[in-house]
Structure formats: C-alpha cells, structure tokens
Short mmCIF file of C-alpha atoms and ligand atoms in Angstrom, two decimals:
data_model
loop_
_atom_site.label_atom_id
_atom_site.label_comp_id
_atom_site.label_asym_id
_atom_site.label_seq_id
_atom_site.Cartn_x
_atom_site.Cartn_y
_atom_site.Cartn_z
CA MET A 729 50.49 -5.04 -3.22
CA THR A 730 46.65 -5.83 -2.20
CA ASN A 731 43.73 -5.76 -4.30
CA TYR A 732 41.11 -4.44 -1.87
CA SER A 733 38.64 -4.53 -4.66
CA ARG A 734 39.21 -7.91 -5.19
CA LEU A 735 38.22 -8.71 -2.01
CA ALA A 736 35.60 -6.42 -1.59
CA GLU A 737 33.54 -8.40 -4.67
CA THR A 738 34.78 -11.45 -2.87
CA LEU A 739 32.98 -10.55 0.17
CA ASP A 740 29.65 -8.30 -1.59
CA ASN A 741 29.21 -11.11 -3.80
CA ALA A 742 29.02 -13.88 -0.68
CA ALA A 743 26.39 -11.38 0.88
CA HIS A 744 24.25 -11.05 -2.75
CA GLN A 745 24.66 -14.89 -3.23
CA ALA A 746 24.48 -15.85 0.58
CA ILE A 747 27.36 -18.16 0.18
CA PRO A 748 29.78 -18.36 2.51
CA VAL A 749 33.93 -17.56 1.73
CA PRO A 750 36.70 -18.31 3.80
CA GLN A 751 38.36 -15.20 5.96
CA LEU A 752 40.76 -12.97 4.52
CA SER A 753 43.06 -13.12 6.87
CA LEU A 754 43.72 -16.63 5.91
CA SER A 755 45.36 -15.27 2.83
CA HIS A 756 45.66 -11.55 2.93
CA SER A 757 47.47 -9.41 6.46
CA LEU A 758 44.93 -6.44 6.22
CA ASN A 759 45.50 -3.96 9.01
CA ILE A 760 42.11 -2.23 10.12
CA GLU A 761 42.40 0.62 7.94
CA GLU A 762 42.65 -1.42 5.30
CA ALA A 763 39.95 -3.59 5.92
CA TYR A 764 37.77 -0.01 6.55
CA ALA A 765 38.64 0.57 2.98
CA VAL A 766 37.47 -3.00 2.22
CA GLN A 767 34.49 -2.62 3.73
CA SER A 768 34.02 0.61 1.85
CA ILE A 769 34.22 -0.33 -1.50
CA SER A 770 32.08 -3.56 -0.73
CA ILE A 771 29.22 -1.45 0.47
CA ALA A 772 30.11 1.50 -2.69
CA ARG A 773 29.20 -1.88 -5.06
CA ARG A 774 25.71 -2.01 -3.14
CA TYR A 775 25.13 1.61 -4.09
CA ILE A 776 25.85 1.66 -7.17
CA ARG A 777 23.36 -1.32 -7.49
CA GLY A 778 20.67 1.21 -5.90
CA GLU A 779 20.57 0.50 -2.49
CA GLN A 780 20.84 3.72 -0.26
CA ARG A 781 22.75 4.11 2.97
CA VAL A 782 20.13 4.73 6.08
CA GLY A 783 22.72 4.99 9.07
CA LEU A 784 25.16 2.84 11.08
CA LYS A 785 25.53 0.31 13.00
CA LEU A 786 28.04 -0.40 16.03
CA GLY A 787 29.54 -3.40 17.15
CA PHE A 788 31.53 -4.53 19.81
CA THR A 789 29.82 -2.46 21.69
CA SER A 790 30.38 -4.75 25.39
CA LYS A 791 33.50 -4.43 27.33
CA ALA A 792 33.56 -8.35 27.39
CA LYS A 793 33.51 -8.56 23.28
CA MET A 794 35.93 -5.80 23.30
CA GLU A 795 38.25 -7.91 25.81
CA GLN A 796 37.39 -11.14 23.94
CA MET A 797 38.63 -9.76 20.23
CA GLY A 798 41.66 -7.47 22.09
CA VAL A 799 40.39 -4.40 20.84
CA HIS A 800 39.80 -0.91 22.59
CA ASP A 801 36.75 0.44 20.34
CA MET A 802 33.78 -0.29 19.02
CA ILE A 803 33.48 -1.60 15.08
CA TRP A 804 31.27 -0.22 12.97
CA GLY A 805 29.43 -0.75 9.69
CA ARG A 806 27.06 0.80 7.32
CA LEU A 807 22.97 -0.32 6.85
CA THR A 808 21.45 0.20 3.98
CA ASP A 809 17.33 0.34 2.74
CA GLN A 810 17.91 -3.02 1.37
CA MET A 811 18.68 -4.51 4.91
CA GLN A 812 16.00 -3.07 6.29
CA TYR A 813 12.45 -4.88 6.78
CA GLU A 814 8.85 -3.83 8.20
CA ASN A 815 8.28 -4.83 11.76
CA GLU A 816 6.72 -8.05 11.70
CA SER A 817 7.43 -8.80 8.00
CA LYS A 818 8.91 -12.08 6.48
CA LEU A 819 12.74 -12.58 6.79
CA PRO A 820 13.78 -14.61 3.94
CA ILE A 821 16.13 -17.08 5.04
CA LYS A 822 17.40 -18.17 1.80
CA ASN A 823 18.65 -14.57 1.97
CA PHE A 824 21.43 -15.01 4.30
CA ILE A 825 24.13 -17.68 5.02
CA HIS A 826 23.90 -18.50 9.15
CA PRO A 827 22.02 -15.15 10.22
CA ARG A 828 21.70 -14.31 14.03
CA ALA A 829 19.52 -11.92 15.56
CA GLU A 830 20.42 -9.83 18.90
CA PRO A 831 17.91 -7.06 20.47
CA GLU A 832 19.28 -3.53 19.91
CA ILE A 833 18.31 0.00 20.44
CA ALA A 834 17.50 2.42 17.66
CA PHE A 835 18.54 5.81 17.51
CA ARG A 836 16.66 8.78 14.78
CA VAL A 837 19.43 11.22 13.77
CA SER A 838 16.93 14.59 13.81
CA GLN A 839 19.46 17.21 11.98
CA THR A 840 23.29 16.82 10.47
CA ILE A 841 26.11 16.19 12.89
CA THR A 842 29.06 18.02 11.64
CA GLN A 843 30.91 18.35 15.24
CA PRO A 844 31.61 15.80 18.15
CA ILE A 845 28.65 15.49 20.11
CA ASP A 846 28.27 14.40 24.01
CA LEU A 847 26.21 12.95 26.84
CA ASP A 848 24.77 16.51 27.74
CA ASN A 849 24.05 17.55 24.03
CA VAL A 850 22.90 14.02 22.27
CA LEU A 851 19.22 14.74 22.62
CA GLN A 852 19.61 17.64 20.49
CA TYR A 853 20.54 15.31 17.84
CA ILE A 854 17.76 12.79 18.09
CA ASP A 855 13.68 12.64 17.41
CA GLY A 856 13.23 9.02 18.08
CA ILE A 857 14.36 6.16 19.89
CA ALA A 858 13.17 2.43 19.37
CA VAL A 859 14.01 -1.04 19.96
CA ALA A 860 15.00 -2.89 17.20
CA ILE A 861 16.33 -6.30 16.06
CA GLU A 862 19.46 -6.32 14.56
CA VAL A 863 20.35 -9.88 12.31
CA ILE A 864 24.05 -10.29 11.73
CA ASP A 865 25.13 -12.93 9.19
CA SER A 866 28.97 -13.32 8.83
CA ARG A 867 29.60 -13.54 5.00
CA TYR A 868 32.59 -15.71 6.70
CA LYS A 869 32.45 -20.08 6.98
CA ASN A 870 31.46 -20.89 10.34
CA PHE A 871 30.78 -17.25 11.26
CA LYS A 872 34.48 -17.19 12.31
CA PHE A 873 36.67 -14.19 11.59
CA SER A 874 39.90 -11.98 12.94
CA LEU A 875 38.69 -8.15 13.86
CA GLU A 876 39.89 -7.13 10.19
CA ASP A 877 38.04 -9.63 8.94
CA VAL A 878 34.90 -8.35 10.56
CA VAL A 879 35.38 -4.77 9.62
CA ALA A 880 35.56 -5.42 5.73
CA ASP A 881 32.31 -7.51 5.84
CA ASN A 882 30.60 -4.75 7.14
CA CYS A 883 30.49 -5.92 10.41
CA SER A 884 28.54 -8.46 9.91
CA SER A 885 25.39 -6.52 8.85
CA ALA A 886 22.76 -8.03 7.12
CA ALA A 887 19.07 -7.29 8.36
CA PHE A 888 17.41 -5.03 11.05
CA THR A 889 13.83 -3.99 12.04
CA ILE A 890 12.99 -1.33 13.35
CA GLY A 891 10.00 -1.00 16.55
CA GLU A 892 7.55 2.19 16.68
CA TRP A 893 9.41 5.01 17.82
CA GLN A 894 9.20 6.72 20.93
CA PRO A 895 10.08 9.63 22.08
CA ILE A 896 13.56 10.81 23.12
CA ASP A 897 12.61 11.07 26.45
CA THR A 898 11.73 7.91 27.09
CA ASN A 899 14.04 6.10 29.45
CA ILE A 900 17.06 3.56 28.24
CA ARG A 901 18.90 3.53 30.59
CA GLY A 902 19.29 0.23 32.84
CA ILE A 903 16.23 -1.24 31.20
CA ALA A 904 15.61 -4.95 30.41
CA MET A 905 15.94 -6.39 26.63
CA ALA A 906 15.26 -9.76 25.86
CA LEU A 907 15.47 -12.09 22.61
CA VAL A 908 12.00 -14.27 22.62
CA ILE A 909 11.97 -17.00 19.97
CA ASP A 910 8.37 -18.38 19.52
CA GLY A 911 7.19 -17.36 22.60
CA VAL A 912 10.29 -18.36 24.39
CA THR A 913 12.56 -15.82 26.22
CA VAL A 914 16.25 -16.75 24.58
CA GLN A 915 18.50 -14.03 25.56
CA ALA A 916 17.52 -11.16 28.33
CA GLY A 917 19.85 -8.44 29.05
CA ASN A 918 19.73 -4.99 30.20
CA SER A 919 20.45 -1.77 27.83
CA ASP A 920 23.53 -0.71 29.69
CA ALA A 921 25.41 -3.63 28.43
CA ILE A 922 25.42 -1.59 25.71
CA LEU A 923 29.04 0.62 26.74
CA GLY A 924 27.45 1.17 30.17
CA ASN A 925 24.95 3.85 28.84
CA PRO A 926 23.60 3.13 25.58
CA PHE A 927 24.04 6.99 24.61
CA GLU A 928 27.40 6.99 24.68
CA SER A 929 26.82 4.48 21.81
CA LEU A 930 24.96 7.48 19.95
CA VAL A 931 28.40 9.87 21.10
CA ASN A 932 30.74 6.77 19.67
CA ALA A 933 28.72 6.66 16.65
CA ALA A 934 28.83 10.57 15.72
CA ARG A 935 32.62 10.38 16.56
CA LEU A 936 33.66 7.57 14.04
CA ALA A 937 30.81 8.66 11.71
CA LEU A 938 33.22 12.51 11.43
CA GLN A 939 36.32 10.41 11.60
CA ASN A 940 35.57 8.48 8.45
CA GLY A 941 33.71 11.24 6.79
CA GLU A 942 30.11 9.62 6.72
CA ILE A 943 27.80 12.58 7.65
CA LEU A 944 25.21 11.60 9.61
CA LYS A 945 21.77 13.17 8.82
CA ALA A 946 18.29 13.88 9.54
CA GLY A 947 16.47 10.04 9.24
CA ASP A 948 19.44 8.45 9.58
CA VAL A 949 19.30 5.57 11.79
CA ILE A 950 22.06 4.59 14.30
CA LEU A 951 21.74 0.91 15.48
CA ALA A 952 23.66 1.05 19.31
CA GLY A 953 24.62 -2.71 20.05
CA ALA A 954 23.69 -5.58 21.03
CA ALA A 955 22.24 -6.17 25.10
CA THR A 956 22.44 -9.75 24.46
CA PRO A 957 24.50 -12.42 22.41
CA ALA A 958 23.23 -13.34 19.27
CA VAL A 959 21.39 -15.93 18.51
CA TYR A 960 20.81 -18.32 15.32
CA LEU A 961 17.44 -17.74 13.42
CA LYS A 962 15.89 -21.12 11.74
CA GLU A 963 13.02 -21.24 9.22
CA GLY A 964 9.58 -20.89 10.74
CA GLN A 965 10.77 -19.03 13.97
CA THR A 966 8.72 -16.20 14.70
CA VAL A 967 11.94 -13.49 16.70
CA VAL A 968 10.95 -10.59 18.70
CA ALA A 969 12.51 -7.78 20.37
CA VAL A 970 11.54 -6.64 23.82
CA ALA A 971 12.62 -3.76 25.84
CA GLU A 972 11.07 -2.26 28.77
CA GLY A 973 9.24 1.16 27.96
CA LEU A 974 10.11 0.71 24.46
CA GLY A 975 7.84 -1.90 23.04
CA GLU A 976 8.85 -4.94 21.18
CA VAL A 977 9.70 -5.57 17.35
CA SER A 978 9.60 -8.81 15.51
CA LEU A 979 10.20 -10.43 12.61
CA LYS A 980 9.14 -14.12 10.93
CA VAL A 981 11.65 -16.56 9.74
CA CYS A 982 10.70 -17.81 6.46
O1 0L1 B 1066 27.31 -6.33 17.55
C1 0L1 B 1066 27.35 -6.66 16.23
O2 0L1 B 1066 26.43 -6.47 15.85
C2 0L1 B 1066 27.84 -8.14 15.63
C3 0L1 B 1066 29.63 -6.91 15.27
C4 0L1 B 1066 30.13 -8.35 14.67
C5 0L1 B 1066 30.85 -9.51 15.27
C6 0L1 B 1066 29.51 -10.18 15.02
O3 0L1 B 1066 29.38 -10.89 13.52
O4 0L1 B 1066 29.64 -10.88 15.87
MG1 MG B 1067 24.29 -5.96 16.31
#
C-alpha cells in the first residue's frame, strides 16, 4: 500500500532543503485523488512548522497547457505566508531548486465563500485585484513531472509577490501583461490567456475550494494563473511583472 505520508515528507524535504528528487510517478502509480492527498499531507507539515495558508493558486489555466497535459480541468495548490515576498524585495535563490517566474493576476477575497459563485456575482467576493509574480519551482529533477507528480508537489508553488491592490472595477479583460527581466521584455501576453477571462479563474478557484473543504475567507489571495510561459531566474536579475492598468511588481533575485 502506498505510504502517502512518506511521499509527502519526500516532497516537503525537497522544498525545504532545495534539493530535487526523482518523480514520484517513476516508482508509484498515484491517481489524481491520491496526488491531492499527498499535497494535503505535505502542506500540513508546513502548517505544523507554523506556516499559515493565505490562499490558493490555479495552474494549467490556459487551454494549450491543459491539452498538453491531457487534462480537462485546472489544478490547484495552497499558498502559505512563507511563500509571500514583499513587492521589490529580495528573493534568495539558494532557497529554491530551479525557480521560474510568471506574470499573474491576483484577487483578494472580501468575504467567506460558502457557495459556488459565477461571473455575474464574482465582484461581490473580492475587494482587490493586483498584478503578481508567481515563482514556481518543481521539486522534481529537471522540472519534469506527470500530472499526478505536479499535483502532489503543490503545483510547483514556491513564492509569490503582489503589487498594489487596485479597485475591483479596474479592467482586467484583454489587458497586456509582460515579464521583464533586467529591463528586457522576455515574455509578453494577454490577461485573457487565463481561461479566456481571468474572472473565470476566480469562479473555478471558489468551486475547487468548496469541493475540497478549503474555505476561502476575507483576505485570502487567489493567484489566477499565468498569462505567459514561465521564465527561469538567475542570481542578480531584477524581474518585473507588468499588467496594463494594474501597474507592476518586482523581485530582485539574490
Ligand atoms: O501555472 C502554474 O502555476 C504552474 C502549475 C504547475 C506546472 C508547472 O510547474 O509548470
Ligand atoms: Mg502560476
């Protein structure tokens, strides 16, 4: 019988020590529910160390990425306070294995979400929208994984930073987004690459949270998904995410 706790410990240690491990799928045949169980146990180890859950993230939020991975739904992971960095702060690269950055949109939840929400009422449940950088860092060697591997690995969640919160009536449909490293635009995209409408991501985050007993409450952050492919980070770089009308947010890799 598969020992989920042992697998969770392996992934948690890999993240904590920044040392990559072989894909779980090379030695275990987990299904997706089992992979989420491993994620849950792995994150519980962080909670025991004192970290607090501050929100959720969605991954595979572009049609192209879902098709590439052969899935029909997005994946989700938990964000903790230890993963959050102040805007313009230093990101110590030694704490990560092979970090990559992607420009995202973040939502701040305004009230407990106890029932499914939809595009018509989504604004009732947020009080801020911001540009964000998500730093993903697979705990697997060579950043290679199966769907079940990446779910067990908390969807590669590693770090994030959020720009200044903007009013909820700020337009985020069809806006230009970019990742700029040391003054050079290395990725450019559009917010509608996120599920065709970034608000869809929030609706789906609420659905997945409810399905999985992760109650979203006031102050929680939702990272909606990437507007462009992720880019590897190197020491010394300054990475900036820019979103038209939302402003920018940055990290200095040290
Ligand atoms: O979109 C994401 O945050 C990535 C989800 C996990 C897949 C990956 O690590 O590329
Ligand atoms: Mg992401």
